Coordinates of C-alpha atoms in Angstrom, one line a residue:
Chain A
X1 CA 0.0 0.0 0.0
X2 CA 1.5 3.3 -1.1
X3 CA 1.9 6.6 1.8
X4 CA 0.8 9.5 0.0
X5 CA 2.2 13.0 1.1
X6 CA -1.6 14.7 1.5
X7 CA -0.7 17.8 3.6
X8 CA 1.7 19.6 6.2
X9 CA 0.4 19.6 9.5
X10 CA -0.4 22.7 9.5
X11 CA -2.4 23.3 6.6
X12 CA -5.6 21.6 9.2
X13 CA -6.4 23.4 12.4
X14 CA -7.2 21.4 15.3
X15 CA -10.6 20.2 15.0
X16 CA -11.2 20.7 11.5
X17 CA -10.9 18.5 8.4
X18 CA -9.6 19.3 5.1
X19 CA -10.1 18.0 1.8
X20 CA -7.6 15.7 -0.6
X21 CA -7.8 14.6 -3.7
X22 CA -5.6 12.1 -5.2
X23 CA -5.4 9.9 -8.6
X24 CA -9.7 10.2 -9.0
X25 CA -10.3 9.8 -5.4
X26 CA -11.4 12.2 -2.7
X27 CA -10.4 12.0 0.9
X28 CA -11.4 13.6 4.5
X29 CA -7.7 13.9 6.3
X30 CA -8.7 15.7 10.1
X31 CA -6.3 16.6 12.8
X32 CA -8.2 15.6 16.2
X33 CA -8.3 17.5 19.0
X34 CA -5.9 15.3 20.8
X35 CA -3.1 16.4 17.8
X36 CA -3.9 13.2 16.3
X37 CA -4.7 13.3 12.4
X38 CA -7.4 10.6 11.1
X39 CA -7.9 10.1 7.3
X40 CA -11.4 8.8 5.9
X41 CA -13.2 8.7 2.4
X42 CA -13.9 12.2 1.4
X43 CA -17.5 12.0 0.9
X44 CA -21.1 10.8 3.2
X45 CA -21.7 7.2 2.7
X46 CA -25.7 8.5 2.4
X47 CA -25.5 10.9 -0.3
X48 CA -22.9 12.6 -2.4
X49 CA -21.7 15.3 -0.2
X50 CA -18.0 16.3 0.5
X51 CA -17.8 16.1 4.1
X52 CA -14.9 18.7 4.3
X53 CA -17.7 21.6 4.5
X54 CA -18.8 19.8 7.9
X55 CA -18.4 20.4 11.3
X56 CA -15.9 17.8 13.7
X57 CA -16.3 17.8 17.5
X58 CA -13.9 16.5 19.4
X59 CA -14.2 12.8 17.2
X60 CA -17.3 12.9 15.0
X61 CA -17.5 14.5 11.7
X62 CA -21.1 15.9 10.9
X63 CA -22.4 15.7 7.4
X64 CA -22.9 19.6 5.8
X65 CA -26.2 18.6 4.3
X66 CA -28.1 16.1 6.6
X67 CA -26.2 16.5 9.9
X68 CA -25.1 12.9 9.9
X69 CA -22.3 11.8 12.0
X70 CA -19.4 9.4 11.8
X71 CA -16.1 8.7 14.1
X72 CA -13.8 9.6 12.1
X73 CA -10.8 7.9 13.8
X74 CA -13.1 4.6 13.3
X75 CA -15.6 5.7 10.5
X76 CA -18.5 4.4 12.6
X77 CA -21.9 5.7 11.8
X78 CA -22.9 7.1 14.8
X79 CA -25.8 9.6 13.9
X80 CA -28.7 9.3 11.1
X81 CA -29.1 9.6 8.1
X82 CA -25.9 7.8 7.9
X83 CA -26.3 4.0 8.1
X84 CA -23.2 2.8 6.1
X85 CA -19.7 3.3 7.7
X86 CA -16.9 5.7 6.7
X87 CA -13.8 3.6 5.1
X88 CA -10.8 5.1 7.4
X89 CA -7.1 5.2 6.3
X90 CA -3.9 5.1 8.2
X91 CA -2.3 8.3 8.4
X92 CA 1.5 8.9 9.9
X93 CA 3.3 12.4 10.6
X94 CA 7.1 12.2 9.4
X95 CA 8.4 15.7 10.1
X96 CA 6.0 18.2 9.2
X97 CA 4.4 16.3 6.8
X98 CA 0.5 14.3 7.2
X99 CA 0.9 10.9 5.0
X100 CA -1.7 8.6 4.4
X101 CA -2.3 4.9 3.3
X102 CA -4.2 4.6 0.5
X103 CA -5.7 1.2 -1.1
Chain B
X1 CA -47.9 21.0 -20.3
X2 CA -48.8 18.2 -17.9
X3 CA -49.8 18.7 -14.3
X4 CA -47.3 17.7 -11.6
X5 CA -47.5 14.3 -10.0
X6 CA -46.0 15.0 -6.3
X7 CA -46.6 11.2 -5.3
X8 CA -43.1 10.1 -4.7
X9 CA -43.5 6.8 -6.6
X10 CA -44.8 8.6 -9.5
X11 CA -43.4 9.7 -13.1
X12 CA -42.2 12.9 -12.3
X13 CA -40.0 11.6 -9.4
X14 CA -38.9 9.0 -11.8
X15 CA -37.8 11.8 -14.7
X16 CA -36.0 14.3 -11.8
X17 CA -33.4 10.9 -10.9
X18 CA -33.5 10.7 -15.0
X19 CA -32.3 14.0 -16.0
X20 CA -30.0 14.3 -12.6
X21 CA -32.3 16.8 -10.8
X22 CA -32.5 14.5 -7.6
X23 CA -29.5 14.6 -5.4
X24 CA -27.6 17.3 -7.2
X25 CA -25.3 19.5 -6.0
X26 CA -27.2 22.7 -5.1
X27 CA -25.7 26.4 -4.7
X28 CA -23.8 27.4 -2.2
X29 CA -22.5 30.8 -1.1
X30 CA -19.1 31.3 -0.3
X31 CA -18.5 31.7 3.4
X32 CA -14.8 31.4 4.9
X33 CA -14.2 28.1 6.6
X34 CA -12.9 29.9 9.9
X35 CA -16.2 32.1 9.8
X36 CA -18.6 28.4 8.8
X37 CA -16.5 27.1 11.4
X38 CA -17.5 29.4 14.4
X39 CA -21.6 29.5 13.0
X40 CA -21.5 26.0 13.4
X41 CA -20.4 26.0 16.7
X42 CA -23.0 24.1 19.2
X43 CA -24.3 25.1 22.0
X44 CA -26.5 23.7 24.8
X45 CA -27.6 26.8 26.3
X46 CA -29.6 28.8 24.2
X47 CA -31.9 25.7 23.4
X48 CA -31.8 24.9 27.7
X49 CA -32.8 28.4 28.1
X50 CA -35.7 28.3 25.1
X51 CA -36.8 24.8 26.6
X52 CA -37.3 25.9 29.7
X53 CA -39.3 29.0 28.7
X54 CA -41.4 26.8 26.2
X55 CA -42.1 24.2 28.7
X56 CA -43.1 26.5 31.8
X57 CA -45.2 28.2 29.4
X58 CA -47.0 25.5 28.7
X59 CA -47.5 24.0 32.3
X60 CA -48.7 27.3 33.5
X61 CA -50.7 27.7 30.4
X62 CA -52.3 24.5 30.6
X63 CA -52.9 24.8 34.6
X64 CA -54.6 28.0 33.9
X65 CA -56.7 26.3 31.4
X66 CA -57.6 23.5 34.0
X67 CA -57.9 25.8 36.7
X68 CA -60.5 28.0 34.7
X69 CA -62.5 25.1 33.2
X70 CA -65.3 25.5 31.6
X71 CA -65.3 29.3 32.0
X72 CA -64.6 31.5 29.3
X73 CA -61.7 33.0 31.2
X74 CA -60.0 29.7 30.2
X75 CA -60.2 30.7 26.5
X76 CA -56.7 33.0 26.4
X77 CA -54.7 30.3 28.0
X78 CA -56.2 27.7 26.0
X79 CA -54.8 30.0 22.9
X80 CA -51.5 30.4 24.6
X81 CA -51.1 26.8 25.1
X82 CA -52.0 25.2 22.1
X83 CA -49.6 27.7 19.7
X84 CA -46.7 26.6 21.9
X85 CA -48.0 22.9 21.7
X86 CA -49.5 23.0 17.9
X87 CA -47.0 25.3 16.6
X88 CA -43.8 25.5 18.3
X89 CA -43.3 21.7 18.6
X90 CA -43.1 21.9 14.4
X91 CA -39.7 23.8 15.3
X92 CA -38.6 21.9 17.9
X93 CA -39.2 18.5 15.8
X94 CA -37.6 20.3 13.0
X95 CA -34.2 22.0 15.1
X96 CA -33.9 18.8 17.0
X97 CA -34.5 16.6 14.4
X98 CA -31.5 17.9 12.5
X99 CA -29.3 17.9 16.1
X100 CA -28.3 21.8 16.2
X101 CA -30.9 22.6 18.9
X102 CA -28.5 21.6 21.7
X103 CA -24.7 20.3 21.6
X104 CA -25.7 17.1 23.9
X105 CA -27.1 14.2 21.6
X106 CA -29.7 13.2 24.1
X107 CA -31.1 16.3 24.7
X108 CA -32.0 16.7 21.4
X109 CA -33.3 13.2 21.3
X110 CA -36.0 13.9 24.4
X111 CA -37.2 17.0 22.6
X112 CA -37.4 15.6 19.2
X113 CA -39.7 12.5 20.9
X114 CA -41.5 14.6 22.7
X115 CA -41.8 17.6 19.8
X116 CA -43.0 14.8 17.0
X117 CA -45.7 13.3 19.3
X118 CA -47.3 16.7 19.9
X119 CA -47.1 17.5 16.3
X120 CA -48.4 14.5 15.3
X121 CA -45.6 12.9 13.2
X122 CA -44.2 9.6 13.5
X123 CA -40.4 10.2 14.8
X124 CA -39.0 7.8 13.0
X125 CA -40.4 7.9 9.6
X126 CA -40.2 11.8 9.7
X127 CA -36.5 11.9 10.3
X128 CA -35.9 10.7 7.2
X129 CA -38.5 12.5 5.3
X130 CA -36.8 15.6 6.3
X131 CA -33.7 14.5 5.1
X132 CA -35.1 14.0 1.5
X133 CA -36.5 17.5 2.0
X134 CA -32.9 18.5 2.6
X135 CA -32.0 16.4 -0.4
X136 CA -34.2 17.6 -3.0
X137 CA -36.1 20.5 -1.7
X138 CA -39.5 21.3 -3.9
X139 CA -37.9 18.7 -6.9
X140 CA -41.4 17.6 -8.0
X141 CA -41.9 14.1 -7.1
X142 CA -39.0 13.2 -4.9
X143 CA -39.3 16.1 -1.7
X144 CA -42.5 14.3 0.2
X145 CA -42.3 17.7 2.1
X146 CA -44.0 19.7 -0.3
X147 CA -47.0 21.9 1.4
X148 CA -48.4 24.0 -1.4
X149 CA -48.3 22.1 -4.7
X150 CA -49.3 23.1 -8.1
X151 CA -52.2 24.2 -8.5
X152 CA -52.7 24.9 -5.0
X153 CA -55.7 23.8 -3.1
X154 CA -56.9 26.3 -1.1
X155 CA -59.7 24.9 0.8
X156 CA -56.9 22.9 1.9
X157 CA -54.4 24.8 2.8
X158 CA -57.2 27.1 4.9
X159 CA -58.1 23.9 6.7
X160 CA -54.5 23.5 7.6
X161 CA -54.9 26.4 9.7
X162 CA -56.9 24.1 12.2
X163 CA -54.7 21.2 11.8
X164 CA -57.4 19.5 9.7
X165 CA -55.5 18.0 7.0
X166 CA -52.6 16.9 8.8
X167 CA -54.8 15.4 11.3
X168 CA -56.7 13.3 9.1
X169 CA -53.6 11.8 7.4
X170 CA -52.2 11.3 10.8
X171 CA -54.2 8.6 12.2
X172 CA -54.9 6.4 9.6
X173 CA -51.0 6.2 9.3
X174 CA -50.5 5.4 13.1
X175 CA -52.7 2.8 12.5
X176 CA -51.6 1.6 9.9
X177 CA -48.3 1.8 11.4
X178 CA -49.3 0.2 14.9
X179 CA -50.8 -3.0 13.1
X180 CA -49.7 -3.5 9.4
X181 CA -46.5 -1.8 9.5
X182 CA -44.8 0.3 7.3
X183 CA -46.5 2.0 4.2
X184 CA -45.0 1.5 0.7
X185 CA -44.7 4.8 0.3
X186 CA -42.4 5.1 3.9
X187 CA -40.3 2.6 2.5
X188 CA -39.0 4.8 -0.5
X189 CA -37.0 6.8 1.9
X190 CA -36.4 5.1 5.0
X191 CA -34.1 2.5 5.4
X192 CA -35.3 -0.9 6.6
X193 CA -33.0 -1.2 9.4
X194 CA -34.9 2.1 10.7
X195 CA -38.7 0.2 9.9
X196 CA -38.9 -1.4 13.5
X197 CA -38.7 1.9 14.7
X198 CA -41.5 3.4 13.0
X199 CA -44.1 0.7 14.4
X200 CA -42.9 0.5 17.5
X201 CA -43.1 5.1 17.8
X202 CA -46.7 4.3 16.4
X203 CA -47.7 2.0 18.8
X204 CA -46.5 4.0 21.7
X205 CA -48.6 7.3 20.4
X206 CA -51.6 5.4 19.8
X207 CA -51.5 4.0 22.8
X208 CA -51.3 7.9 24.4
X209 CA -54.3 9.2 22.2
X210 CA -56.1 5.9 23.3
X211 CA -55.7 6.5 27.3
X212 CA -56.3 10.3 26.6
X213 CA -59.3 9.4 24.9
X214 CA -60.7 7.2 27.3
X215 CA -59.8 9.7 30.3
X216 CA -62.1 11.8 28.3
X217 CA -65.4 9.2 28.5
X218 CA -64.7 9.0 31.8
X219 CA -65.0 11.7 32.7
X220 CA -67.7 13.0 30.3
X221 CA -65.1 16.0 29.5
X222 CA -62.8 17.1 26.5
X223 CA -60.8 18.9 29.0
X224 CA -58.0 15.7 28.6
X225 CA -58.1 16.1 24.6
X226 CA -57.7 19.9 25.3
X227 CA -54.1 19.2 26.6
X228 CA -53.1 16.2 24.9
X229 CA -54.4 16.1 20.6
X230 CA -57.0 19.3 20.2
X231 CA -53.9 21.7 20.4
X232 CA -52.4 20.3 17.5
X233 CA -55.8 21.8 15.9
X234 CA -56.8 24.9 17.8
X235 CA -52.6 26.0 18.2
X236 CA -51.9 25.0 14.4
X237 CA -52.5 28.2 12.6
X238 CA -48.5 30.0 13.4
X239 CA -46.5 26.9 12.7
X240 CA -49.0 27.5 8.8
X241 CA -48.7 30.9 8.7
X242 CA -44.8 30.6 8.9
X243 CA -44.7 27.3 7.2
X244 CA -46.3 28.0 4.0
X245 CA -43.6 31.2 3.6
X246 CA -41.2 28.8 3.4
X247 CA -41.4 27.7 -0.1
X248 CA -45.2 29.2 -1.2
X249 CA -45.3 30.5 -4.9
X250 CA -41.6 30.4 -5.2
X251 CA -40.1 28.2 -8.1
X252 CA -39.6 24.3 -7.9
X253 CA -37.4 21.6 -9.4
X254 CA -34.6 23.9 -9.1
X255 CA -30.8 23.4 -7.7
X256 CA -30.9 27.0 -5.7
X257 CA -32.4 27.6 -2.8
X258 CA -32.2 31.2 -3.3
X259 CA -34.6 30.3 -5.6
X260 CA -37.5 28.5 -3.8
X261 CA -36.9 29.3 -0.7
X262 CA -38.2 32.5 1.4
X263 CA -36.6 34.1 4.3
X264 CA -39.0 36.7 6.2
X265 CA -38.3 39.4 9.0
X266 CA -40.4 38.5 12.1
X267 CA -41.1 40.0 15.3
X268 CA -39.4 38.0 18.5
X269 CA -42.7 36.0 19.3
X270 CA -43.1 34.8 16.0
X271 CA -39.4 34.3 16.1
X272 CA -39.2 32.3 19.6
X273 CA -41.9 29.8 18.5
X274 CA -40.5 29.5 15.0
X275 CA -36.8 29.2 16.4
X276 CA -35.1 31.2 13.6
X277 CA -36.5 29.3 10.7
X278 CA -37.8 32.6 9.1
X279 CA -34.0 32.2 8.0
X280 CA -35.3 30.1 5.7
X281 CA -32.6 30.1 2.7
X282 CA -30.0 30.6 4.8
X283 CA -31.1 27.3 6.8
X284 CA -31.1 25.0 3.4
X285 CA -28.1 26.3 2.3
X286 CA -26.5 25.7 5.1
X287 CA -28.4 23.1 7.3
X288 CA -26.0 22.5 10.4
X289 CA -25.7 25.9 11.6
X290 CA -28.2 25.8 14.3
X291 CA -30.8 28.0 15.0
X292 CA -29.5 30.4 17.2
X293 CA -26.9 31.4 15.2
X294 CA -28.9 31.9 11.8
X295 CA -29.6 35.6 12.1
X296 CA -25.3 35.7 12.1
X297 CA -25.1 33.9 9.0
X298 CA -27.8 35.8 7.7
X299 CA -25.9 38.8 8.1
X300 CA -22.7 36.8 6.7
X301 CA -24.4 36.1 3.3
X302 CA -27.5 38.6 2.5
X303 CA -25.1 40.5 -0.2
X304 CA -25.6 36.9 -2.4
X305 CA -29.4 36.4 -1.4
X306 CA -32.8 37.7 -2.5
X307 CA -34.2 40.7 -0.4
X308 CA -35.9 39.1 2.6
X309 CA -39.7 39.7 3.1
X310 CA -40.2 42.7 5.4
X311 CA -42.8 41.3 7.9
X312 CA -44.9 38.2 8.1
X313 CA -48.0 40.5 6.3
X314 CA -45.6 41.3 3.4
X315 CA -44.7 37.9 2.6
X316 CA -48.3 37.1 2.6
X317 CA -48.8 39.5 0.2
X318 CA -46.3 38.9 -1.8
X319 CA -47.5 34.8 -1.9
X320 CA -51.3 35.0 -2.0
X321 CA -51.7 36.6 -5.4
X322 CA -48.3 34.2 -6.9
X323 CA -50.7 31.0 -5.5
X324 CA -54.2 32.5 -7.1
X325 CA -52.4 32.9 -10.4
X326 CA -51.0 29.6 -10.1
X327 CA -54.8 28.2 -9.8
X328 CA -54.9 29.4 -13.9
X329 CA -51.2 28.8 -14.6
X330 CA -49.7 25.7 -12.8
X331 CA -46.1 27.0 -14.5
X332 CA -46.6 30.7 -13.1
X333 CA -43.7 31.2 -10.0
X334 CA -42.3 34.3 -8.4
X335 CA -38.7 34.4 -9.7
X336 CA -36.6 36.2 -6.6
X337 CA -34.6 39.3 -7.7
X338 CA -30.8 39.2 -6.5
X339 CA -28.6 42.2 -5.7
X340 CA -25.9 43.5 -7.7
X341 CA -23.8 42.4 -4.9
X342 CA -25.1 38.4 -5.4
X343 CA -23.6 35.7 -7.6
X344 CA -25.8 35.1 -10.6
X345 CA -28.5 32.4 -11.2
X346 CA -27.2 29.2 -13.0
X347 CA -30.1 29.6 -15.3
X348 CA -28.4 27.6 -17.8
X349 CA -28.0 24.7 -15.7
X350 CA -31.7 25.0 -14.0
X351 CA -33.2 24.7 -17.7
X352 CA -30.8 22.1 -18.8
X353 CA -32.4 20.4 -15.6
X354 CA -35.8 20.9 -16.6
X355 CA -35.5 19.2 -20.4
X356 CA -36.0 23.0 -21.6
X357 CA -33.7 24.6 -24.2
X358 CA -31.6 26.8 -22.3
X359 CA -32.3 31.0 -23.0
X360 CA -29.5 32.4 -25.4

């Protein structure tokens, strides 16, 4: 499985998300609150929505258009609409950089 | 041209997933992330404060009413109540529903239960017609939200100001619900995992309305129904009067809620029972920024918006005449005027959607 370099780590505030795109596919990477980053698909599992306009507290991502929720560190569906889990990635910090696995 | 069909297993739902008008991607002001960031912010305290208000209200409202009965002098508290219980739980449902009203999950569980059984909707199955509201707001055919369709009927939507319509649809669902299941039509938009639910919320209501109904014969009163069911009636007509602004004579099967949607200045009362959703564009564009912080991102993104309705009254007339002309023209809409300052329409794109040949 190839580490992609998505971002530096400070191109995401704590508690936030941004988006990444890479070779046709979009991804969710989020630095936790704990200084952790988490990397999921980039879009709802319900409908078609990029979930880098949502909200994150603390470990749940909310969905911009129906207020769904996942963990992102887990990709759990935790709130409806959502019914269908989040696929996660592993992510890993080498210097300043925010890598992530992707399949 | 042929009249709508708003049944959601109907052709014109069927054409809007055709030509890519359901689930599209809809328009979207630009806002700053930092600024999005801090509107969406939750909050448990302005929804604990507005609880607490709405609930003592009703207590006191309600014990007044007892106090009183059958008196006349019972009348104005009767009135009180039954807005805050027929009207303001149509908020409540709706700001809970979408969990803004309060940053603690449960919270807004307890009031969404207790907000969908006063305003007589099954909790279950009307979580996830909201969502298709959300989804495909006014799209002909796929929103199962729609409350003034083409060409309107106005003895019905009159009625609706007692809660007559709503009520009659209500029970023979919950029954249905209690001790068939769930309808065909339900099962277009909820999931099945989520179908358990919906019988067992009906079976819990009806039996409520049962034991109210039954305190009533014995005690040769409708003082019981007067708390519990009849406000859903006699306190109906505000959550109407603001509900029908929300989307009345505006245009449908378009990707832009700027477009179809209304938002109207109100006085705090109005306001308070409504919980913001005068807001009304702003509050589709941008769904999880919770109620109390609406009339911020109203301020945030008016320069790209219509010009709001003045007052409740001005809306009216501004909606009244659009629905009487649409009685002789089903294709007749108000088309909302932007500023200068506003991003343009995607015209282009909304007639490409609707199988028309788009304007040169």
């Amino acid at each position: 499985m190839p580490w992609i370099d998505a971002c530096a780590t400070t191109d995401i505030d704590a508690e936030d998300l941004i988006r990444f795109d890479h070779a046709g596919a979009t991804y969710a990477i989020y630095h936790s609150p704990d200084g952790q980053f988490y990397a999921t698909a980039g879009k709802c599992t319900h409908e078609d929505v990029h979930l880098s306009d949502g909200l994150v507290m603390d470990h749940l991502i909310e969905c911009p258009k129906h207020n769904g929720q996942f963990d992102y560190r887990t990709g759990e569906a935790k709130r409806a609409p959502v019914c269908i889990n989040l696929k996660t990635f592993k992510t890993k910090v080498e210097g300043a950089r925010v890598y992530i696995e992707v399949s | 041209m042929t009249k709508r069909d708003y049944s959601l297993l109907g052709p014109d739902g069927k054409r809007a997933v055709d030509i890519g008008l359901a689930a599209a991607e809809w328009y979207h002001t630009d806002v700053p992330r930092k600024v999005m960031k801090d509107l969406m912010q939750r909050s448990d305290q302005p929804a604990i404060r507005d609880t607490v208000i709405l609930y003592g209200c009703m207590i006191a409202f309600a014990a007044a009413g007892i106090a009183l009965w059958p008196s006349l002098w019972s009348i104005p508290f009767w009135l009180a109540y039954g807005v805050l219980y027929g009207s303001a739980s149509d908020s409540r449902w709706h700001e809970a529903g979408h969990g803004t009203a309060f940053k603690t999950p449960w919270m807004n569980n307890v009031v969404y239960e207790i907000a969908s059984f006063m305003v007589m909707r099954n909790s279950a199955t009307w979580r996830w017609s909201h969502a298709r509201h959300h989804t495909d707001t006014y799209i002909v055919g796929r929103d199962p939200e729609i409350a003034i369709m083409r060409p309107p009927a106005f003895a019905r939507l009159l009625l609706a100001f007692i809660g007559v319509p709503d009520v009659i649809a209500f029970f023979p669902r919950l029954v249905y619900n209690a001790f068939i299941g769930v309808h065909p039509t339900e099962k277009t938009f909820v999931p099945q995992s989520e179908w358990p639910k919906i019988v067992r919320v009906a079976r819990i209501s009806l039996a409520i309305y049962v034991a109210t109904l039954a305190l009533a014969l014995w005690m040769r009163s409708i003082l019981p129904l007067m708390v519990i069911g009849l406000p859903r009636m006699y306190g109906a007509w505000h959550f109407i009067m603001t509900g029908l602004l929300q989307h009345g004579g505006l245009a449908d099967n378009v990707i832009d809620h700027r477009l179809n949607s209304r938002t109207v200045y109100m006085n705090p009362i109005s306001r308070f029972i409504y919980w913001n959703m005068n807001y009304h564009v702003e509050h589709h564009m941008f769904p999880m920024v919770p109620y109390h912080a609406l009339p911020a991102l109203h301020a945030a993104i008016k320069h790209d918006l219509p010009r709001p309705n003045a007052s409740i009254a001005e809306a009216f007339g501004e909606m009244w005449p659009a629905l009487r002309r649409q009685l002789a023209s089903e294709e007749y809409f108000l088309k909302r005027d932007l500023p200068a300052t506003a991003k343009p329409y995607r015209m282009d794109f909304h007639e490409g959607a609707l199988g028309q040949t788009p304007a040169e």
